[in-house]
Every structure is written in structure tokens, then in C-alpha cells.
PDB file of C-alpha atoms and ligand atoms in Angstrom:
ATOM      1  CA  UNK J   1       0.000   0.000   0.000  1.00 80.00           C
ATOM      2  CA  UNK J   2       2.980   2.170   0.812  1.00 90.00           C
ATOM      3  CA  UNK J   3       4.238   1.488  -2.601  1.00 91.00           C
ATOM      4  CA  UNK J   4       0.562   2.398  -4.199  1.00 88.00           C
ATOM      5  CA  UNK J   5       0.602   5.231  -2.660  1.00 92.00           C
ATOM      6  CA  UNK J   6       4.180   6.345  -3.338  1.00 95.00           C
ATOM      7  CA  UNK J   7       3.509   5.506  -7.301  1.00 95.00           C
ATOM      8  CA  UNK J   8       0.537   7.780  -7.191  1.00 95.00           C
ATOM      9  CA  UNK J   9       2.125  10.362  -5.403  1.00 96.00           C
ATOM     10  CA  UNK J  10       5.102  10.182  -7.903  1.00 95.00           C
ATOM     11  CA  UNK J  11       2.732  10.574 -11.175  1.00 95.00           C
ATOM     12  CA  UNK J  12       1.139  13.308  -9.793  1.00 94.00           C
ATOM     13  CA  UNK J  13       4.282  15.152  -9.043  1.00 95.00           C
ATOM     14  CA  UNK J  14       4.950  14.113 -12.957  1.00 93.00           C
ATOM     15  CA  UNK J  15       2.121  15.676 -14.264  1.00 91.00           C
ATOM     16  CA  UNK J  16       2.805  19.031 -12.628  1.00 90.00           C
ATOM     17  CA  UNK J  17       6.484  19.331 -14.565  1.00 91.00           C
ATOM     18  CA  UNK J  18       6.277  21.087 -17.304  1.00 90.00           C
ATOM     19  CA  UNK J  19       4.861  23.773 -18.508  1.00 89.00           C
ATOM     20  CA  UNK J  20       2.900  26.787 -16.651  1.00 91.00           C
ATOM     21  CA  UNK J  21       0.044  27.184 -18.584  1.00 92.00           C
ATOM     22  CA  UNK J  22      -0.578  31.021 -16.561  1.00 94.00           C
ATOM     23  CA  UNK J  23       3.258  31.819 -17.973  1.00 95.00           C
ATOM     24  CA  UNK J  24       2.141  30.644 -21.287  1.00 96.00           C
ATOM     25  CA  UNK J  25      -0.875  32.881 -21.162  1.00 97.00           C
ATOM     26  CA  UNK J  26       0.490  35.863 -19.606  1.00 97.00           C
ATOM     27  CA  UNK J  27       3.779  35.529 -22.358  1.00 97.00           C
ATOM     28  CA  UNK J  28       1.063  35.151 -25.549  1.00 97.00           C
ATOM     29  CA  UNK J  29      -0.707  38.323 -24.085  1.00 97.00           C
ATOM     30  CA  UNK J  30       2.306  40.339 -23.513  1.00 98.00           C
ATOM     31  CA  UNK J  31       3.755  39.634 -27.271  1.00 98.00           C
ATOM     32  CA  UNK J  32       0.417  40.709 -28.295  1.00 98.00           C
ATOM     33  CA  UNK J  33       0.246  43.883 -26.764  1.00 97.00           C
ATOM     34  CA  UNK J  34       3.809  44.072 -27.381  1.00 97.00           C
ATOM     35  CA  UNK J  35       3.040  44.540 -31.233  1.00 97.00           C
ATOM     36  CA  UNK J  36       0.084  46.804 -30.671  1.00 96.00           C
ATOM     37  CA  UNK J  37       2.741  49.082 -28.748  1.00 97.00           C
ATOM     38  CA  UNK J  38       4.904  48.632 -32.190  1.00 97.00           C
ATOM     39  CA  UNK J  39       2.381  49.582 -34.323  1.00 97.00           C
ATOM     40  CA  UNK J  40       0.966  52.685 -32.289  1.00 96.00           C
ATOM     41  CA  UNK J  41       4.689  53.680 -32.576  1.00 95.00           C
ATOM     42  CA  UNK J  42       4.801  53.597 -35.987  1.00 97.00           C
ATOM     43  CA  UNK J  43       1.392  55.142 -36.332  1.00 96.00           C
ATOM     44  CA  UNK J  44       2.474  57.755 -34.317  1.00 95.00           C
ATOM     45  CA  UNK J  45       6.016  58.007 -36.310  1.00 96.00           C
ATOM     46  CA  UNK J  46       4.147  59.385 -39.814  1.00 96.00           C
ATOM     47  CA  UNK J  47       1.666  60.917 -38.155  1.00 95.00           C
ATOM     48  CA  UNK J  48       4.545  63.697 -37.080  1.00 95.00           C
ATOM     49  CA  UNK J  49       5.903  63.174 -40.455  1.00 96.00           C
ATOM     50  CA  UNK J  50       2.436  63.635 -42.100  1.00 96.00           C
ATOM     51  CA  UNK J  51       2.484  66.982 -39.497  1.00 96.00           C
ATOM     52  CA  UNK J  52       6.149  68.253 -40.647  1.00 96.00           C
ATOM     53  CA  UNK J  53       5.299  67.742 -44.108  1.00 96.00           C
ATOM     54  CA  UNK J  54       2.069  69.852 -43.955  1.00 95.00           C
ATOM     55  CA  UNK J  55       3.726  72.530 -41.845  1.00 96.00           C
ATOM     56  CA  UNK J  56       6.500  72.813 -44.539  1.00 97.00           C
ATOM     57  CA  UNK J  57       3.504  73.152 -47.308  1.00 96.00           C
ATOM     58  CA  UNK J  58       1.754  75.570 -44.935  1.00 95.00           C
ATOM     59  CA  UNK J  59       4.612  77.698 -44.691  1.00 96.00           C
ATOM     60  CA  UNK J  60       5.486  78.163 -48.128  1.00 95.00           C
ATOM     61  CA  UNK J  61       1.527  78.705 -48.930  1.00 94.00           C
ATOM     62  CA  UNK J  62       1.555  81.540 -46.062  1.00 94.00           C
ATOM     63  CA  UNK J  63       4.692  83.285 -47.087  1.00 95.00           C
ATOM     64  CA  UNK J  64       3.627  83.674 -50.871  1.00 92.00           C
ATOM     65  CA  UNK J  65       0.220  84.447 -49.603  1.00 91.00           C
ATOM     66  CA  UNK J  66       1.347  87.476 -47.555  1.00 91.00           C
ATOM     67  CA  UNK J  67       5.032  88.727 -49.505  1.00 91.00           C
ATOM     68  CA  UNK J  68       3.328  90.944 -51.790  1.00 88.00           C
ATOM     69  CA  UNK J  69       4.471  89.411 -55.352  1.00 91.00           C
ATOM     70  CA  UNK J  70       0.950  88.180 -56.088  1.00 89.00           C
ATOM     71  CA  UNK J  71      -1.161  90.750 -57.345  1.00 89.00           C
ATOM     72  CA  UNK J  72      -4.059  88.718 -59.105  1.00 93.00           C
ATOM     73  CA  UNK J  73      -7.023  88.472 -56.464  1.00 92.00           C
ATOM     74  CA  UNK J  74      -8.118  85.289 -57.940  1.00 95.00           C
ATOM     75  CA  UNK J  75      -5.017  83.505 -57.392  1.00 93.00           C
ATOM     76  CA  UNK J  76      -5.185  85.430 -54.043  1.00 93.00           C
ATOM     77  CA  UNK J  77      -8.361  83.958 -53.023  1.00 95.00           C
ATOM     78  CA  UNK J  78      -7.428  80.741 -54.342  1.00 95.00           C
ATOM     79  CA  UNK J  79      -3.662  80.338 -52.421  1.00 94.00           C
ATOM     80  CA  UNK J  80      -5.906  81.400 -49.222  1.00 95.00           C
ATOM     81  CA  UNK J  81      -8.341  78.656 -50.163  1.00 96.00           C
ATOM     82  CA  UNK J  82      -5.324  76.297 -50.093  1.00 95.00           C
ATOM     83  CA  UNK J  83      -3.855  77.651 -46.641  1.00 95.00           C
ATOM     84  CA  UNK J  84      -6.915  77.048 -45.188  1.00 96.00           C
ATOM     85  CA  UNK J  85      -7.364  73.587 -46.298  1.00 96.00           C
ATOM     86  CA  UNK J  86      -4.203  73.075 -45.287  1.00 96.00           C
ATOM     87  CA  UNK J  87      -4.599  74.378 -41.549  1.00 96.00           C
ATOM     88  CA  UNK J  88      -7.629  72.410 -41.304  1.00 97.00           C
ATOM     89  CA  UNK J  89      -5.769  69.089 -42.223  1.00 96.00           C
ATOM     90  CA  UNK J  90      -3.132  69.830 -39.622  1.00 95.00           C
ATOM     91  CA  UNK J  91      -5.676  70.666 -37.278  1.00 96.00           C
ATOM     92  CA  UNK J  92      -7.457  67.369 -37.832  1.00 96.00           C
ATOM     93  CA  UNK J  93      -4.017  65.340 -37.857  1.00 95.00           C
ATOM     94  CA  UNK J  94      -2.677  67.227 -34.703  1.00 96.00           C
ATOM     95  CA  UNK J  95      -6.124  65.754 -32.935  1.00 96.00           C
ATOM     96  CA  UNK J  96      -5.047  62.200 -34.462  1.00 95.00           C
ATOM     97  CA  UNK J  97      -1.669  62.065 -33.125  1.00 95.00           C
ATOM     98  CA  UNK J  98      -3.043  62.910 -29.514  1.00 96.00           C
ATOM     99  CA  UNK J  99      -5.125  60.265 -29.726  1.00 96.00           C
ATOM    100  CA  UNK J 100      -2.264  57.917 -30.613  1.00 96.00           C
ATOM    101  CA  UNK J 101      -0.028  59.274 -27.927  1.00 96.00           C
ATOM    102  CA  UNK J 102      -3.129  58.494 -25.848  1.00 96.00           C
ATOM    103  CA  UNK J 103      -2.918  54.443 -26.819  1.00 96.00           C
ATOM    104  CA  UNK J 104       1.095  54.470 -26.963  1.00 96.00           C
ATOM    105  CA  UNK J 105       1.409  55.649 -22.888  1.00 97.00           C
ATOM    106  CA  UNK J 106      -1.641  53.208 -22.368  1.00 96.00           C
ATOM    107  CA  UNK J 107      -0.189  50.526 -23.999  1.00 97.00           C
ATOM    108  CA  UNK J 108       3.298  51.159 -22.519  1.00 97.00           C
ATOM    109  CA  UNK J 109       1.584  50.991 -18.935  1.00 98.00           C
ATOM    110  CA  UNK J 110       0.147  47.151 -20.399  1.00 97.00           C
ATOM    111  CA  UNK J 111       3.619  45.915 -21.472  1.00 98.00           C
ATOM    112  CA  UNK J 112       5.174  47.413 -18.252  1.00 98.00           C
ATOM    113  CA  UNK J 113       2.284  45.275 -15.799  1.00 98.00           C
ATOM    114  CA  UNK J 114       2.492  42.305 -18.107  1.00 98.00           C
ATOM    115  CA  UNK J 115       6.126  42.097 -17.962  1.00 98.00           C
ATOM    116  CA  UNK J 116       5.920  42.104 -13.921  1.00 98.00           C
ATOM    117  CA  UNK J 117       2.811  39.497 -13.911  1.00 97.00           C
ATOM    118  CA  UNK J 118       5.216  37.716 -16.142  1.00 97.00           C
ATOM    119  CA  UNK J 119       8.518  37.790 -13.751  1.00 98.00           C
ATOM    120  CA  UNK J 120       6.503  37.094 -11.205  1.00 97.00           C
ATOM    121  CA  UNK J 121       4.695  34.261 -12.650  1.00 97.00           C
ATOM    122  CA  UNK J 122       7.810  32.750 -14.044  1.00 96.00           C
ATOM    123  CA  UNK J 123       9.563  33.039 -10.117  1.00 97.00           C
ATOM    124  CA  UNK J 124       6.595  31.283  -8.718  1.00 96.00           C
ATOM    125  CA  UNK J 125       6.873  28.634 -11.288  1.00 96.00           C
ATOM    126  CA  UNK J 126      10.334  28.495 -11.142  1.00 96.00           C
ATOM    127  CA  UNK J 127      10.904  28.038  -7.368  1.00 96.00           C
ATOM    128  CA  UNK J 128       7.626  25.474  -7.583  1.00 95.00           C
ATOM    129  CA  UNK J 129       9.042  23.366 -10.328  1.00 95.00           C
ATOM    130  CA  UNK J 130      12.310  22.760  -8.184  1.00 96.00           C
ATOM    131  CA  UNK J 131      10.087  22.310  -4.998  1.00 96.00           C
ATOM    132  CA  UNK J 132       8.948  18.779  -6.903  1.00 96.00           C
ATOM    133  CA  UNK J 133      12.020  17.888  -8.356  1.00 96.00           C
ATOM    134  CA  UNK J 134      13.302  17.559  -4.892  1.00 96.00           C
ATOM    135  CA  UNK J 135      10.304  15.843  -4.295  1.00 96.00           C
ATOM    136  CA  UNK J 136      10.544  13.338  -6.836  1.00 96.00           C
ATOM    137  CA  UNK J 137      13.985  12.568  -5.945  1.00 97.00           C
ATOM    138  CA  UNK J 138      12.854  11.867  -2.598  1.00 97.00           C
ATOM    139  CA  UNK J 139       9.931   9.434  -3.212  1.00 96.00           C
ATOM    140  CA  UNK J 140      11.913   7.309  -5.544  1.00 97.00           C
ATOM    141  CA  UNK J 141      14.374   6.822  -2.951  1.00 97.00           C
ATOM    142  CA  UNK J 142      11.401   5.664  -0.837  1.00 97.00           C
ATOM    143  CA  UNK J 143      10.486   3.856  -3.952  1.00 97.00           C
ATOM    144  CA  UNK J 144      13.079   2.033  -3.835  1.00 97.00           C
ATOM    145  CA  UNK J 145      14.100   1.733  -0.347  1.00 97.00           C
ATOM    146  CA  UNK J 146       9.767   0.145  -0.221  1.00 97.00           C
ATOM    147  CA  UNK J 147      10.318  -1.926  -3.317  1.00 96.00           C
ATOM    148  CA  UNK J 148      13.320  -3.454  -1.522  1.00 97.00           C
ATOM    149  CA  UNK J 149      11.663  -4.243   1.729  1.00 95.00           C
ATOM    150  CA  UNK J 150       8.900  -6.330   0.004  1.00 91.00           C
ATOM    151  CA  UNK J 151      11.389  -8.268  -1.906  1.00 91.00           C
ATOM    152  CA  UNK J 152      12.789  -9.521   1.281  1.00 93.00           C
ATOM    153  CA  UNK J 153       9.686 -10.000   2.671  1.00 90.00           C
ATOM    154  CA  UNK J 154       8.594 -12.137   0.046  1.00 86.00           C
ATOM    155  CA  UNK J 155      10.954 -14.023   0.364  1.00 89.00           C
ATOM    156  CA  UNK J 156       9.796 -15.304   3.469  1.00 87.00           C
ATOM    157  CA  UNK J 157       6.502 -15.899   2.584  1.00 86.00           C
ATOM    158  CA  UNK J 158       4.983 -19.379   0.525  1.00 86.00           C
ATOM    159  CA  UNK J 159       4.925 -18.811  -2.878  1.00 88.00           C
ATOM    160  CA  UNK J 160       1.102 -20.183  -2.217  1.00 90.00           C
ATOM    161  CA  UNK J 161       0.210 -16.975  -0.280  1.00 89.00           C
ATOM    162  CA  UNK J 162       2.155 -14.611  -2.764  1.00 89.00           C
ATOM    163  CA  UNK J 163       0.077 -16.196  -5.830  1.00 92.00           C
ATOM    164  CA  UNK J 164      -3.430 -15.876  -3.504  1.00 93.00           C
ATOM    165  CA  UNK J 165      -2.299 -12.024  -2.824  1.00 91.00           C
ATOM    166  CA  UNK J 166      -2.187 -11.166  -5.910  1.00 90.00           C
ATOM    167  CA  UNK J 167      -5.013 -12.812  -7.374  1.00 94.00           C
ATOM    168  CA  UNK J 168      -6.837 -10.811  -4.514  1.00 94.00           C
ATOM    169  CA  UNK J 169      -4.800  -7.296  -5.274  1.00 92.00           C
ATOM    170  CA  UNK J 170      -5.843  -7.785  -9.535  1.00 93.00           C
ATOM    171  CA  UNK J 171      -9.715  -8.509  -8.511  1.00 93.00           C
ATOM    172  CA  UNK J 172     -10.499  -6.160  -5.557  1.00 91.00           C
ATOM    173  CA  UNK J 173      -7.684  -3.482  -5.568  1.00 89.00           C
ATOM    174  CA  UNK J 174      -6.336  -4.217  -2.247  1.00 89.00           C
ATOM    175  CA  UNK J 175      -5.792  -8.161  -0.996  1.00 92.00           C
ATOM    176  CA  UNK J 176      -5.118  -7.370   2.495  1.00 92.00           C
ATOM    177  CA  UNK J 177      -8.089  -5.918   4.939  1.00 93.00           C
ATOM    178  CA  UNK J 178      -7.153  -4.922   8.207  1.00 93.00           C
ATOM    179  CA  UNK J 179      -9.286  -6.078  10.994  1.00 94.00           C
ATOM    180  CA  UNK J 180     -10.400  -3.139  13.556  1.00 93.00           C
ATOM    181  CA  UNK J 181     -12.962  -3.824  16.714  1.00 92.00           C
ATOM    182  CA  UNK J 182     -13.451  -7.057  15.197  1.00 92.00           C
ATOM    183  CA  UNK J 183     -14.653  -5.575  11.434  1.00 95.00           C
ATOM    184  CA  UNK J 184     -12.994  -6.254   8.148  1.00 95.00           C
ATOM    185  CA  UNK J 185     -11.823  -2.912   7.112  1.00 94.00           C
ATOM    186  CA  UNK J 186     -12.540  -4.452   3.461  1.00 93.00           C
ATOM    187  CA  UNK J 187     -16.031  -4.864   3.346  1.00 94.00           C
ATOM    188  CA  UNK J 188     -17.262  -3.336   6.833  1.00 95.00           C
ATOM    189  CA  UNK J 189     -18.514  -6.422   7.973  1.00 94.00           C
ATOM    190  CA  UNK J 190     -18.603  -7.928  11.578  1.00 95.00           C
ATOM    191  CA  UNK J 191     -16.549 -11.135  11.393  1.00 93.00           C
ATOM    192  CA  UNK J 192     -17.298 -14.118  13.301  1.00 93.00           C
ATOM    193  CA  UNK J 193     -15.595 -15.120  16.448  1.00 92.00           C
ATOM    194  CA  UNK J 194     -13.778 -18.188  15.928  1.00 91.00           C
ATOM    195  CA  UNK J 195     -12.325 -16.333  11.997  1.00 91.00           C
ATOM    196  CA  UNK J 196     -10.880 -13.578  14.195  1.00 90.00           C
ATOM    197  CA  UNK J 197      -9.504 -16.414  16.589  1.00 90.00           C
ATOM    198  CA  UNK J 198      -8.211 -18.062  13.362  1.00 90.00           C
ATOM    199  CA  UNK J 199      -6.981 -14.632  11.887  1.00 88.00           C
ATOM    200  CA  UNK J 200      -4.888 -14.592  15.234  1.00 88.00           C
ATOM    201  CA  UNK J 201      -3.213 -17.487  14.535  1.00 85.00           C
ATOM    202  CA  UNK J 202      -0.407 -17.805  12.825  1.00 79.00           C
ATOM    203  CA  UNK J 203      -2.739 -19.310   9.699  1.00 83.00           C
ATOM    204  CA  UNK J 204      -3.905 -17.072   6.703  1.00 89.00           C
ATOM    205  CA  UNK J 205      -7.382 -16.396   6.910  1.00 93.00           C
ATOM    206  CA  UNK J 206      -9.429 -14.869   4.477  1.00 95.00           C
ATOM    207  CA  UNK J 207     -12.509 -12.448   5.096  1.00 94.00           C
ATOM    208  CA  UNK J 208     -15.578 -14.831   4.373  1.00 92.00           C
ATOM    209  CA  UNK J 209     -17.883 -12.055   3.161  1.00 94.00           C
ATOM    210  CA  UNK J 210     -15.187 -10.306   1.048  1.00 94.00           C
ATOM    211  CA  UNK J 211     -12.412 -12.924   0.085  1.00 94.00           C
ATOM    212  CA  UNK J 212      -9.297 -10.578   1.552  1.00 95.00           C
ATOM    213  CA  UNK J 213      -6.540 -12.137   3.727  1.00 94.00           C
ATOM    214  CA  UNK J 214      -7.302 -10.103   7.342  1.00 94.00           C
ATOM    215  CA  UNK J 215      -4.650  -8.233   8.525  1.00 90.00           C
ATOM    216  CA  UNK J 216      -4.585  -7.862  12.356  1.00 89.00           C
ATOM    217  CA  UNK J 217      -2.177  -5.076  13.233  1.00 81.00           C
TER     218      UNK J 217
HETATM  219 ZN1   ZN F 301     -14.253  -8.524   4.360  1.00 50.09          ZN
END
């Protein structure tokens, strides 16, 4: 039973090496905003080109608007039309790149918290995962150390008994019941008198309700 219970401990301990599926999750979701951050950048990036450019444009417009060489009040009204299409594009690209700037420190606060959840995540993980390695090594010295003991113990026992055990252990689960107050631990059931006087004995006896070899302790 020690050895049971030692094997189950040990796969359990096996399935939780491995991966962290929170680090996993918390990695994919930084990379993600990650590139959102990127791309605000280089949204942001022509949108002050876009700005410059239009700046340049407006100030040529403005000084041949206002130096005097252009006498013709058509072309006047039209190089005014054009400065003031061009202030209104600025105007709406200035309001643009504020919202940008907006997302870029907002996203820049994400990537910052992710990155901690992340360092964090990947401590706890890492400090965990060598928490059962130790483990491990220490249950399959047990392992071993239990798998040892019943091989010597077996030794002493007829081969009879050995082949009845394990018939019991591959059709109930466990073979041996131990026998408290004068019930089979196996099946619950109040034995009679003279099978606990037998079970005493030296003599294997086995549980007549349930089959398994009673174990007095
Ligand atoms: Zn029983």
C-alpha cells in the first residue's frame, strides 16, 4: 500500500512538470500587446511626419500668400483657399496624433504590468518546479528503499500466499483488509468469532464475506 501510494504520489508530481500554462498565457498576451505598442509607434512616427510635411507646405503657402508678389485676387483667393485647407488638415491630424499618444502611454503601462505578472509568474513557477524535483527525488528513494523491503519480505513468505495475494490485489484493488474492533476494514462487515480467533493465529485467513486475507495489526 505504501508502494501504491508512493507511485501515485510520484505521477502526480509528474504531471505538474512542465509547462505553466498562466506563464504561457500571460507571455502570448504580452507579445500581443507588445506589437500593438509597435504599431501605435509607428502610427504615431508618420503621423509627425504627415504633421512636418504639412507645416512645410503651410509655410510656403503663407509666405507667398502674404510677400506681396501676387497681385491677381483670384489667385489670391485661391492660395488662401489652399492655406486654409491646409490648416484644417493639420488641425485634424494634430487631434489624431493625440489620440495615438493616448494608446502608446496606455499601452506602454500594459507591457510594463504584463512584464511584472510575467517575472513574477515565471519566479513562482520556477521556485515550484524545483520544490517537486526535490520531491521526486525523494519518493523514488522511498520507492526504492519500499520496493526493496517487500522483496525480502517475500521471500519469506509461501509462494502459495504470494500467488493468492495477488489474485486478490488484480480482482479487488487491495488483498489485504485490516481487521479493527473485530470488522474487516474491506467490506465493513462484523466477522465471526472463531475467523478472528483463526486470523490470530499464525494461519492465513481470508474475510468470508469479502475474500481478503485479514490483517490484524
Ligand atoms: Zn471482508
Amino acid at each position: 500500500m505504501e508502494i501504491e501510494s508512493s507511485e501515485q504520489a510520484l505521477a502526480q508530481i509528474a504531471s505538474q512538470l512542465g509547462e505553466s500554462q498562466a506563464v504561457v498565457r500571460t507571455q502570448t498576451k504580452l507579445n500581443s500587446e507588445q506589437q500593438h505598442l509597435e504599431e501605435f509607434g509607428r502610427q504615431q512616427h508618420d503621423a509627425e511626419w504627415e504633421i512636418d510635411d504639412l507645416v512645410n507646405k503651410l509655410t510656403t503657402a503663407e509666405e507667398k500668400l502674404y510677400n506681396g508678389r501676387i497681385k491677381d485676387p483670384r489667385e489670391l483667393t485661391n492660395l488662401q483657399h489652399e492655406v486654409d485647407g491646409l490648416r484644417v488638415r493639420q488641425n485634424n491630424l494634430e487631434d489624431k496624433a493625440l489620440e495615438i499618444m493616448d494608446q502608446v502611454e496606455l499601452s506602454t503601462v500594459s507591457v510594463a504590468t504584463l512584464r511584472n505578472e510575467l517575472k513574477i509568474l515565471e519566479n513562482e513557477w520556477q521556485s515550484q518546479q524545483q520544490q517537486l524535483s526535490t520531491d521526486m527525488e525523494q519518493l523514488k528513494t522511498t520507492l526504492s528503499d519500499l520496493r526493496h523491503k517487500r522483496q525480502l519480505l517475500s521471500a519469506n513468505v509461501d509462494s502459495q500466499a504470494i500467488e493468492l495475494y495477488q489474485e486478490l490485489k488484480k480482482q479487488k484493488g487491495q488483498a489485504l483488509a485490516k481487521v479493527e474492533q473485530g470488522i474487516c476494514r474491506g467490506c465493513r462487515i462484523l466477522l465471526p468469532t472463531t475467523e478472528l480467533q483463526r486470523a490470530r493465529g499464525d494461519s492465513l485467513v481470508q474475510c468470508s464475506s469479502c475474500g481478503r486475507i485479514l490483517f490484524l495489526p
